[in-house]
Amino acid sequence: METGRLDQCPSLTTGGCPDNAAARNTVAPARQAFDCRLAFPEQSGDPEQEYFADGMVEDIITALSRISGLFVIARNSSFIYKGRAVDIRQVGRELGVRYVLEGSVRKAANRLRITGQLIEADSGSHLWADRFDSALEEVFDLQDHVTAAVVSAIEPSLVKAEIRRAGHKPTENLQAYDWLLRALGEQQLLERENVDRAIAMARKALELDPRFGLAYAYLASWIQRRRMYGWMQDEESEATEGIKFAHQAVRLEPSDPIVLTEAAFALGHLNSDLATAIPWLDRAISLNPNSAFAFGKGATVRNFAGDYDTAERHSERALRLSPYDTVIHAFSKARGDSHLFRGQYEKAVHWLKRSRQENPLHASTHLHLASALAHSGAIEEARGSMKQLLQLRPMSSVSWQRSHRLFPEADYEQMLQGARLAGLPE
């Protein structure tokens, strides 16, 4: 089977460290700075199957990132190289990594083939290459084989127990897994109809496997997104369902960092159960210290708890781990909020403007930016940001915002004072 040229494969970066000599020299020998740019395009000739290749790569990256000896760049940043012919040394420079993993995946009938090669970014020299074949129903075992082979090539001293711990089958039902991969691709578009389709797909996955913890976690998070964007028709019943899904997800998968992070994020928004959400986030980070996702989404929940110092540190960590993330606006907003609610308005404006640029459809970014600008004395600019908020969320008012408050009350009232100056109606 032809797999195509690897230098044309979409990439994903699984490991890295800052791109400067001082930072590189501080990396302990046991923690290899690793950009696994897993360039794994789907090569079967069917564009409809691209989601499958992307999902395969994401699962391998997740497995690698759980290994404590590796510092791993997140999936969303590595995917910026997808479909581009780029020099490996350029990837190393841009993401600040020492090693790059790339390859391809081919799915034909009931067979699957993965090819991979490990490259030293600075020199461009090949350190390892291999090919893996299996039946489609053995896809999760195949992912484990690839992970183990890559780890062995990078750090021979890693114990087998850590490699085994990296392996994780999200479900035994391949069709349920397929539906969830489709849902993940759909929801990335962020529009209401796409999120609703993703929710429907996740529900189909659960019909096929009612014990699919990851599907419950994503479903809870996407239901939360409907509330955050003002899309809910019946807030009480939808929120109750989302809360139930979050708890069910963690009951089924108490040691999955993604499950813990998505469930915690959902609870933070749906019922402000921070006493449950924050320990889940702490556990997610302890299980995967390379998770930009856990640090970034967790920073938002830390802000809800008024722990602004931790929120700032965690959002900074997320931005370092995944500087090109598809949800980087959330990391920047969490950083901005950590300054806003401490009255550090100049810093808040900087980060909230950055978040607005990264995602101009996120309504609460406009609200918080309007307040920060007004508190800084930039009233006209603040009114412009408020106008954008009201276009996205016409129901917004002081009373509506209070009824949907997620942050500490006294700090939120200070934010609302700035929002009033910017033109938020009562």
CSV table of C-alpha atoms in Angstrom, one decimal:
chain,number,residue,atom,x,y,z
A,1,MET,CA,0.0,0.0,0.0
A,2,GLU,CA,1.3,3.4,-0.9
A,3,THR,CA,1.3,5.9,2.0
A,4,GLY,CA,2.5,9.0,0.2
A,5,ARG,CA,5.4,11.3,1.0
A,6,LEU,CA,5.9,11.9,4.7
A,7,ASP,CA,7.1,15.4,4.3
A,8,GLN,CA,3.6,16.3,3.0
A,9,CYS,CA,1.8,14.7,5.9
A,10,PRO,CA,-0.2,16.8,8.4
A,11,SER,CA,1.8,17.2,11.6
A,12,LEU,CA,1.1,17.0,15.2
A,13,THR,CA,3.6,18.0,17.8
A,14,THR,CA,3.7,16.0,20.9
A,15,GLY,CA,6.7,17.4,22.7
A,16,GLY,CA,8.8,20.4,23.2
A,17,CYS,CA,10.5,23.0,25.3
A,18,PRO,CA,11.0,26.7,24.7
A,19,ASP,CA,13.1,27.6,21.7
A,20,ASN,CA,16.1,29.1,23.4
A,21,ALA,CA,19.4,27.7,24.6
A,22,ALA,CA,18.9,28.6,28.3
A,23,ALA,CA,15.6,26.8,28.4
A,24,ARG,CA,17.0,23.8,26.6
A,25,ASN,CA,19.9,23.6,29.1
A,26,THR,CA,17.5,23.5,32.0
A,27,VAL,CA,15.7,20.4,30.8
A,28,ALA,CA,16.7,17.5,33.0
A,29,PRO,CA,18.3,14.5,31.2
A,30,ALA,CA,15.4,12.3,32.1
A,31,ARG,CA,12.8,14.7,30.6
A,32,GLN,CA,13.4,14.6,26.9
A,33,ALA,CA,12.3,17.7,25.1
A,34,PHE,CA,10.0,16.0,22.6
A,35,ASP,CA,8.1,17.4,19.7
A,36,CYS,CA,6.4,14.4,18.3
A,37,ARG,CA,5.2,16.1,15.2
A,38,LEU,CA,3.0,13.2,14.3
A,39,ALA,CA,2.2,14.0,10.7
A,40,PHE,CA,-0.3,11.3,10.1
A,41,PRO,CA,-2.6,12.0,7.1
A,42,GLU,CA,-5.3,9.6,6.1
A,43,GLN,CA,-4.0,8.1,2.8
A,44,SER,CA,-6.9,5.9,1.7
A,45,GLY,CA,-8.1,8.5,-0.8
A,46,ASP,CA,-11.4,9.2,1.1
A,47,PRO,CA,-11.5,12.8,2.4
A,48,GLU,CA,-14.5,11.7,4.6
A,49,GLN,CA,-12.0,9.6,6.6
A,50,GLU,CA,-9.7,12.5,7.6
A,51,TYR,CA,-11.3,12.7,11.0
A,52,PHE,CA,-10.2,9.1,11.6
A,53,ALA,CA,-6.5,9.9,11.0
A,54,ASP,CA,-6.8,13.0,13.1
A,55,GLY,CA,-8.3,11.0,15.9
A,56,MET,CA,-5.6,8.4,15.7
A,57,VAL,CA,-2.9,11.0,16.0
A,58,GLU,CA,-4.6,12.7,18.9
A,59,ASP,CA,-4.8,9.4,20.8
A,60,ILE,CA,-1.2,8.6,20.3
A,61,ILE,CA,-0.2,12.1,21.4
A,62,THR,CA,-2.4,11.7,24.5
A,63,ALA,CA,-0.7,8.4,25.3
A,64,LEU,CA,2.8,9.9,24.9
A,65,SER,CA,2.0,12.9,27.0
A,66,ARG,CA,1.1,10.8,30.0
A,67,ILE,CA,4.6,9.5,30.2
A,68,SER,CA,6.4,11.5,32.9
A,69,GLY,CA,9.8,11.4,31.1
A,70,LEU,CA,8.5,13.4,28.1
A,71,PHE,CA,7.6,17.1,27.7
A,72,VAL,CA,4.9,17.0,25.0
A,73,ILE,CA,3.5,19.8,22.9
A,74,ALA,CA,-0.3,19.6,22.6
A,75,ARG,CA,-2.2,18.2,19.6
A,76,ASN,CA,-3.8,21.5,18.6
A,77,SER,CA,-0.5,23.3,18.2
A,78,SER,CA,1.0,20.5,16.1
A,79,PHE,CA,-2.0,20.4,13.8
A,80,ILE,CA,-1.1,23.8,12.4
A,81,TYR,CA,1.4,22.0,10.2
A,82,LYS,CA,-1.2,19.7,8.8
A,83,GLY,CA,-1.2,19.5,5.0
A,84,ARG,CA,1.9,21.7,4.7
A,85,ALA,CA,5.3,20.7,3.4
A,86,VAL,CA,7.6,22.2,6.1
A,87,ASP,CA,11.2,21.7,7.1
A,88,ILE,CA,11.6,19.7,10.2
A,89,ARG,CA,14.2,22.2,11.5
A,90,GLN,CA,11.6,25.0,11.1
A,91,VAL,CA,9.1,22.9,13.2
A,92,GLY,CA,11.8,22.5,15.8
A,93,ARG,CA,12.5,26.3,15.9
A,94,GLU,CA,8.9,27.4,15.9
A,95,LEU,CA,7.8,25.0,18.6
A,96,GLY,CA,11.1,24.8,20.5
A,97,VAL,CA,11.5,21.0,20.4
A,98,ARG,CA,14.3,18.5,19.9
A,99,TYR,CA,12.5,15.6,18.3
A,100,VAL,CA,9.8,15.4,15.7
A,101,LEU,CA,7.6,12.4,15.0
A,102,GLU,CA,5.9,12.2,11.7
A,103,GLY,CA,4.2,9.6,9.6
A,104,SER,CA,1.0,8.5,7.9
A,105,VAL,CA,-2.0,6.3,8.5
A,106,ARG,CA,-3.8,4.3,5.8
A,107,LYS,CA,-7.1,2.6,6.3
A,108,ALA,CA,-8.3,0.1,3.6
A,109,ALA,CA,-11.2,-2.3,4.1
A,110,ASN,CA,-10.6,-3.8,7.5
A,111,ARG,CA,-6.9,-3.2,7.6
A,112,LEU,CA,-4.9,-0.3,9.1
A,113,ARG,CA,-1.3,0.7,8.5
A,114,ILE,CA,0.7,3.3,10.4
A,115,THR,CA,4.2,4.4,9.4
A,116,GLY,CA,6.3,6.6,11.6
A,117,GLN,CA,9.8,8.1,11.8
A,118,LEU,CA,11.5,10.0,14.5
A,119,ILE,CA,13.8,12.9,13.5
A,120,GLU,CA,16.2,15.0,15.4
A,121,ALA,CA,15.0,18.6,14.7
A,122,ASP,CA,18.3,20.4,14.9
A,123,SER,CA,20.2,18.1,12.5
A,124,GLY,CA,17.3,16.6,10.5
A,125,SER,CA,18.8,13.1,11.0
A,126,HIS,CA,16.6,10.1,11.3
A,127,LEU,CA,16.8,8.3,14.6
A,128,TRP,CA,14.1,5.6,14.1
A,129,ALA,CA,11.5,4.5,11.5
A,130,ASP,CA,9.0,1.7,11.4
A,131,ARG,CA,5.7,0.4,10.0
A,132,PHE,CA,2.8,-1.1,11.9
A,133,ASP,CA,-0.1,-3.2,10.4
A,134,SER,CA,-3.1,-4.6,12.1
A,135,ALA,CA,-6.8,-5.4,11.6
A,136,LEU,CA,-9.1,-2.4,12.1
A,137,GLU,CA,-10.7,-3.9,15.2
A,138,GLU,CA,-7.2,-3.9,16.8
A,139,VAL,CA,-6.7,-0.1,16.4
A,140,PHE,CA,-6.1,0.5,20.1
A,141,ASP,CA,-3.5,-2.2,20.4
A,142,LEU,CA,-1.8,-0.7,17.3
A,143,GLN,CA,-1.7,2.8,18.9
A,144,ASP,CA,-0.1,1.2,22.0
A,145,HIS,CA,2.6,-0.4,19.8
A,146,VAL,CA,3.4,2.9,18.1
A,147,THR,CA,3.6,4.7,21.5
A,148,ALA,CA,5.9,2.0,22.9
A,149,ALA,CA,8.1,2.1,19.9
A,150,VAL,CA,8.5,5.8,20.0
A,151,VAL,CA,9.2,5.9,23.7
A,152,SER,CA,11.8,3.2,23.3
A,153,ALA,CA,13.5,5.2,20.6
A,154,ILE,CA,13.6,8.4,22.7
A,155,GLU,CA,14.4,7.2,26.1
A,156,PRO,CA,15.5,3.5,26.5
A,157,SER,CA,15.6,3.9,30.3
A,158,LEU,CA,11.8,4.4,30.6
A,159,VAL,CA,10.4,1.4,32.5
A,160,LYS,CA,7.8,-0.8,30.9
A,161,ALA,CA,5.3,0.1,33.5
A,162,GLU,CA,5.1,3.6,32.3
A,163,ILE,CA,4.6,2.5,28.7
A,164,ARG,CA,1.8,0.2,29.9
A,165,ARG,CA,0.3,3.1,31.8
A,166,ALA,CA,0.3,5.2,28.6
A,167,GLY,CA,-1.9,2.7,26.8
A,168,HIS,CA,-5.6,3.3,27.3
A,169,LYS,CA,-8.6,2.1,25.3
A,170,PRO,CA,-11.4,4.6,25.5
A,171,THR,CA,-14.0,2.0,24.4
A,172,GLU,CA,-14.1,-1.6,23.1
A,173,ASN,CA,-16.7,-0.5,20.5
A,174,LEU,CA,-15.0,0.8,17.4
A,175,GLN,CA,-18.2,2.2,16.0
A,176,ALA,CA,-18.8,4.2,19.1
A,177,TYR,CA,-15.2,5.5,18.9
A,178,ASP,CA,-15.9,6.4,15.3
A,179,TRP,CA,-18.9,8.5,16.2
A,180,LEU,CA,-17.0,10.3,18.9
A,181,LEU,CA,-14.2,11.2,16.4
A,182,ARG,CA,-16.8,12.6,14.1
A,183,ALA,CA,-18.3,14.6,16.9
A,184,LEU,CA,-14.9,16.0,17.9
A,185,GLY,CA,-14.3,17.2,14.3
A,186,GLU,CA,-17.7,18.7,14.1
A,187,GLN,CA,-17.6,20.8,17.3
A,188,GLN,CA,-14.3,22.5,16.4
A,189,LEU,CA,-16.2,24.8,14.1
A,190,LEU,CA,-17.8,26.4,17.2
A,191,GLU,CA,-21.1,27.4,15.5
A,192,ARG,CA,-24.3,26.4,17.2
A,193,GLU,CA,-25.4,23.9,14.5
A,194,ASN,CA,-22.0,22.2,14.6
A,195,VAL,CA,-22.1,21.9,18.4
A,196,ASP,CA,-25.6,20.5,18.2
A,197,ARG,CA,-24.5,18.0,15.6
A,198,ALA,CA,-21.6,17.0,17.8
A,199,ILE,CA,-23.9,16.5,20.7
A,200,ALA,CA,-26.1,14.2,18.6
A,201,MET,CA,-23.1,12.2,17.5
A,202,ALA,CA,-21.8,11.8,21.1
A,203,ARG,CA,-25.3,10.5,22.0
A,204,LYS,CA,-25.0,7.9,19.2
A,205,ALA,CA,-21.7,6.8,20.6
A,206,LEU,CA,-23.3,6.3,24.0
A,207,GLU,CA,-26.1,4.3,22.5
A,208,LEU,CA,-23.5,1.9,21.2
A,209,ASP,CA,-21.4,1.9,24.4
A,210,PRO,CA,-23.2,3.2,27.5
A,211,ARG,CA,-20.0,2.9,29.5
A,212,PHE,CA,-18.0,5.2,27.2
A,213,GLY,CA,-16.7,7.7,29.8
A,214,LEU,CA,-15.0,10.0,27.3
A,215,ALA,CA,-18.2,10.5,25.4
A,216,TYR,CA,-20.0,11.4,28.6
A,217,ALA,CA,-17.3,14.0,29.4
A,218,TYR,CA,-17.4,15.7,26.0
A,219,LEU,CA,-21.2,15.7,26.0
A,220,ALA,CA,-21.2,17.4,29.4
A,221,SER,CA,-18.7,20.0,28.1
A,222,TRP,CA,-20.7,20.7,24.9
A,223,ILE,CA,-23.9,21.1,26.9
A,224,GLN,CA,-22.0,23.6,29.0
A,225,ARG,CA,-21.0,25.4,25.8
A,226,ARG,CA,-24.7,25.8,24.9
A,227,ARG,CA,-25.1,27.6,28.3
A,228,MET,CA,-22.0,29.7,27.9
A,229,TYR,CA,-23.1,31.0,24.4
A,230,GLY,CA,-26.7,31.5,25.5
A,231,TRP,CA,-28.1,28.7,23.2
A,232,MET,CA,-30.0,26.7,25.8
A,233,GLN,CA,-33.8,26.5,25.5
A,234,ASP,CA,-34.4,25.1,29.0
A,235,GLU,CA,-31.4,25.9,31.1
A,236,GLU,CA,-32.5,24.0,34.2
A,237,SER,CA,-33.1,20.7,32.5
A,238,GLU,CA,-30.1,20.9,30.2
A,239,ALA,CA,-27.8,21.9,33.0
A,240,THR,CA,-29.1,19.0,35.1
A,241,GLU,CA,-28.4,16.6,32.3
A,242,GLY,CA,-24.9,18.0,31.7
A,243,ILE,CA,-24.0,17.7,35.5
A,244,LYS,CA,-25.2,14.1,35.4
A,245,PHE,CA,-23.0,13.3,32.4
A,246,ALA,CA,-20.0,14.9,34.1
A,247,HIS,CA,-20.3,12.8,37.2
A,248,GLN,CA,-21.0,9.6,35.1
A,249,ALA,CA,-17.9,10.3,33.0
A,250,VAL,CA,-15.6,10.5,36.1
A,251,ARG,CA,-17.2,7.4,37.7
A,252,LEU,CA,-16.4,5.4,34.5
A,253,GLU,CA,-12.9,6.9,33.9
A,254,PRO,CA,-11.5,8.4,37.1
A,255,SER,CA,-7.9,8.3,35.8
A,256,ASP,CA,-8.4,9.8,32.4
A,257,PRO,CA,-7.0,13.4,32.3
A,258,ILE,CA,-9.3,14.5,29.4
A,259,VAL,CA,-12.4,13.1,31.1
A,260,LEU,CA,-11.4,14.8,34.4
A,261,THR,CA,-10.8,18.2,32.7
A,262,GLU,CA,-13.9,18.2,30.6
A,263,ALA,CA,-16.1,17.1,33.5
A,264,ALA,CA,-14.6,19.7,35.8
A,265,PHE,CA,-15.0,22.5,33.2
A,266,ALA,CA,-18.7,21.5,32.8
A,267,LEU,CA,-19.4,21.5,36.5
A,268,GLY,CA,-17.6,24.9,36.9
A,269,HIS,CA,-20.1,26.4,34.5
A,270,LEU,CA,-23.3,24.4,35.1
A,271,ASN,CA,-23.5,24.4,38.9
A,272,SER,CA,-20.4,26.1,40.2
A,273,ASP,CA,-19.5,22.9,42.1
A,274,LEU,CA,-15.9,24.0,42.6
A,275,ALA,CA,-15.3,21.7,45.6
A,276,THR,CA,-15.6,18.8,43.1
A,277,ALA,CA,-14.2,20.4,40.0
A,278,ILE,CA,-10.9,21.7,41.3
A,279,PRO,CA,-9.8,18.3,42.8
A,280,TRP,CA,-10.6,16.7,39.4
A,281,LEU,CA,-8.4,19.3,37.7
A,282,ASP,CA,-5.6,18.7,40.2
A,283,ARG,CA,-5.8,15.0,39.4
A,284,ALA,CA,-5.8,15.6,35.7
A,285,ILE,CA,-2.6,17.6,35.9
A,286,SER,CA,-0.9,15.0,38.2
A,287,LEU,CA,-1.8,12.3,35.7
A,288,ASN,CA,-0.7,14.3,32.7
A,289,PRO,CA,1.7,17.2,33.5
A,290,ASN,CA,1.9,18.0,29.8
A,291,SER,CA,-1.8,18.7,29.3
A,292,ALA,CA,-2.3,22.2,28.0
A,293,PHE,CA,-5.9,21.3,28.0
A,294,ALA,CA,-6.0,20.7,31.8
A,295,PHE,CA,-3.9,23.8,32.6
A,296,GLY,CA,-5.8,26.1,30.2
A,297,LYS,CA,-9.4,25.0,31.0
A,298,GLY,CA,-8.4,24.6,34.6
A,299,ALA,CA,-7.3,28.2,34.7
A,300,THR,CA,-10.8,29.3,33.9
A,301,VAL,CA,-12.2,27.3,36.8
A,302,ARG,CA,-9.5,28.6,39.2
A,303,ASN,CA,-10.8,32.1,38.3
A,304,PHE,CA,-14.3,31.0,39.3
A,305,ALA,CA,-12.8,30.1,42.7
A,306,GLY,CA,-11.1,33.5,43.0
A,307,ASP,CA,-7.6,31.8,42.8
A,308,TYR,CA,-6.3,34.3,40.3
A,309,ASP,CA,-2.6,33.7,41.0
A,310,THR,CA,-2.9,30.0,40.2
A,311,ALA,CA,-5.1,30.9,37.2
A,312,GLU,CA,-2.4,33.1,35.8
A,313,ARG,CA,0.3,30.5,36.3
A,314,HIS,CA,-1.8,27.7,34.7
A,315,SER,CA,-2.9,29.8,31.7
A,316,GLU,CA,0.8,30.7,31.1
A,317,ARG,CA,1.7,27.1,31.3
A,318,ALA,CA,-1.1,26.2,28.8
A,319,LEU,CA,0.1,28.8,26.4
A,320,ARG,CA,3.7,27.5,26.6
A,321,LEU,CA,2.6,23.9,26.0
A,322,SER,CA,0.3,24.6,23.1
A,323,PRO,CA,1.1,28.0,21.5
A,324,TYR,CA,-1.1,27.4,18.4
A,325,ASP,CA,-4.0,25.7,20.1
A,326,THR,CA,-7.4,25.8,18.5
A,327,VAL,CA,-8.9,26.9,21.8
A,328,ILE,CA,-6.0,29.3,22.6
A,329,HIS,CA,-8.6,32.1,23.0
A,330,ALA,CA,-9.7,30.4,26.2
A,331,PHE,CA,-6.2,30.3,27.6
A,332,SER,CA,-5.7,34.0,26.8
A,333,LYS,CA,-9.1,34.9,28.3
A,334,ALA,CA,-8.3,33.0,31.5
A,335,ARG,CA,-5.1,35.0,31.7
A,336,GLY,CA,-6.9,38.2,31.1
A,337,ASP,CA,-9.6,37.4,33.7
A,338,SER,CA,-7.0,36.7,36.3
A,339,HIS,CA,-5.8,40.3,35.9
A,340,LEU,CA,-9.2,41.8,35.5
A,341,PHE,CA,-10.6,40.5,38.8
A,342,ARG,CA,-7.4,41.7,40.6
A,343,GLY,CA,-7.9,45.2,39.2
A,344,GLN,CA,-4.8,44.9,36.9
A,345,TYR,CA,-6.6,46.6,34.0
A,346,GLU,CA,-3.7,47.3,31.7
A,347,LYS,CA,-2.6,43.6,31.7
A,348,ALA,CA,-6.3,42.5,31.5
A,349,VAL,CA,-6.8,44.6,28.3
A,350,HIS,CA,-3.7,43.1,26.7
A,351,TRP,CA,-4.8,39.5,27.2
A,352,LEU,CA,-8.5,40.0,26.5
A,353,LYS,CA,-7.7,41.8,23.3
A,354,ARG,CA,-5.5,38.9,22.3
A,355,SER,CA,-8.4,36.5,23.2
A,356,ARG,CA,-10.8,38.6,21.1
A,357,GLN,CA,-8.5,38.4,18.1
A,358,GLU,CA,-8.2,34.6,18.5
A,359,ASN,CA,-12.0,34.1,18.7
A,360,PRO,CA,-14.2,37.2,18.1
A,361,LEU,CA,-17.3,35.1,18.7
A,362,HIS,CA,-16.7,34.5,22.4
A,363,ALA,CA,-19.3,36.9,24.0
A,364,SER,CA,-17.9,37.1,27.5
A,365,THR,CA,-14.5,38.1,26.2
A,366,HIS,CA,-16.2,41.3,24.8
A,367,LEU,CA,-17.9,41.9,28.2
A,368,HIS,CA,-14.8,41.6,30.2
A,369,LEU,CA,-12.7,43.6,27.7
A,370,ALA,CA,-15.3,46.4,27.8
A,371,SER,CA,-15.1,46.5,31.6
A,372,ALA,CA,-11.3,46.5,31.6
A,373,LEU,CA,-11.2,49.3,29.0
A,374,ALA,CA,-13.7,51.4,30.9
A,375,HIS,CA,-11.8,51.0,34.1
A,376,SER,CA,-8.7,52.1,32.2
A,377,GLY,CA,-10.4,55.2,31.0
A,378,ALA,CA,-10.8,54.1,27.3
A,379,ILE,CA,-14.6,54.7,27.3
A,380,GLU,CA,-15.1,55.0,23.6
A,381,GLU,CA,-13.2,51.8,22.9
A,382,ALA,CA,-15.0,50.1,25.8
A,383,ARG,CA,-18.4,51.0,24.1
A,384,GLY,CA,-17.2,49.5,20.9
A,385,SER,CA,-16.5,46.2,22.7
A,386,MET,CA,-19.9,46.4,24.5
A,387,LYS,CA,-21.6,46.8,21.1
A,388,GLN,CA,-20.0,43.6,19.9
A,389,LEU,CA,-21.2,41.8,23.0
A,390,LEU,CA,-24.8,42.9,22.5
A,391,GLN,CA,-24.7,41.8,18.9
A,392,LEU,CA,-23.6,38.3,19.9
A,393,ARG,CA,-25.7,38.1,23.0
A,394,PRO,CA,-28.7,40.5,22.8
A,395,MET,CA,-30.1,39.4,26.1
A,396,SER,CA,-27.1,40.6,28.0
A,397,SER,CA,-27.8,43.1,30.8
A,398,VAL,CA,-26.6,43.7,34.3
A,399,SER,CA,-29.4,41.5,35.7
A,400,TRP,CA,-28.8,38.7,33.2
A,401,GLN,CA,-25.1,38.7,33.9
A,402,ARG,CA,-25.8,38.6,37.7
A,403,SER,CA,-28.1,35.6,37.3
A,404,HIS,CA,-25.3,33.8,35.4
A,405,ARG,CA,-22.4,34.9,37.6
A,406,LEU,CA,-19.5,32.4,37.9
A,407,PHE,CA,-16.9,34.5,39.6
A,408,PRO,CA,-16.7,35.7,43.3
A,409,GLU,CA,-19.5,38.2,43.9
A,410,ALA,CA,-17.5,41.3,45.0
A,411,ASP,CA,-15.1,40.9,42.2
A,412,TYR,CA,-17.9,40.4,39.7
A,413,GLU,CA,-19.7,43.5,40.9
A,414,GLN,CA,-16.5,45.5,40.2
A,415,MET,CA,-16.4,44.1,36.7
A,416,LEU,CA,-20.1,45.1,36.2
A,417,GLN,CA,-19.3,48.6,37.2
A,418,GLY,CA,-16.9,48.9,34.3
A,419,ALA,CA,-19.4,47.2,32.0
A,420,ARG,CA,-22.1,49.8,33.0
A,421,LEU,CA,-19.7,52.6,32.1
A,422,ALA,CA,-19.2,50.8,28.7
A,423,GLY,CA,-23.0,50.8,28.1
A,424,LEU,CA,-24.3,47.4,29.5
A,425,PRO,CA,-28.0,48.0,30.0
A,426,GLU,CA,-29.6,47.3,33.4
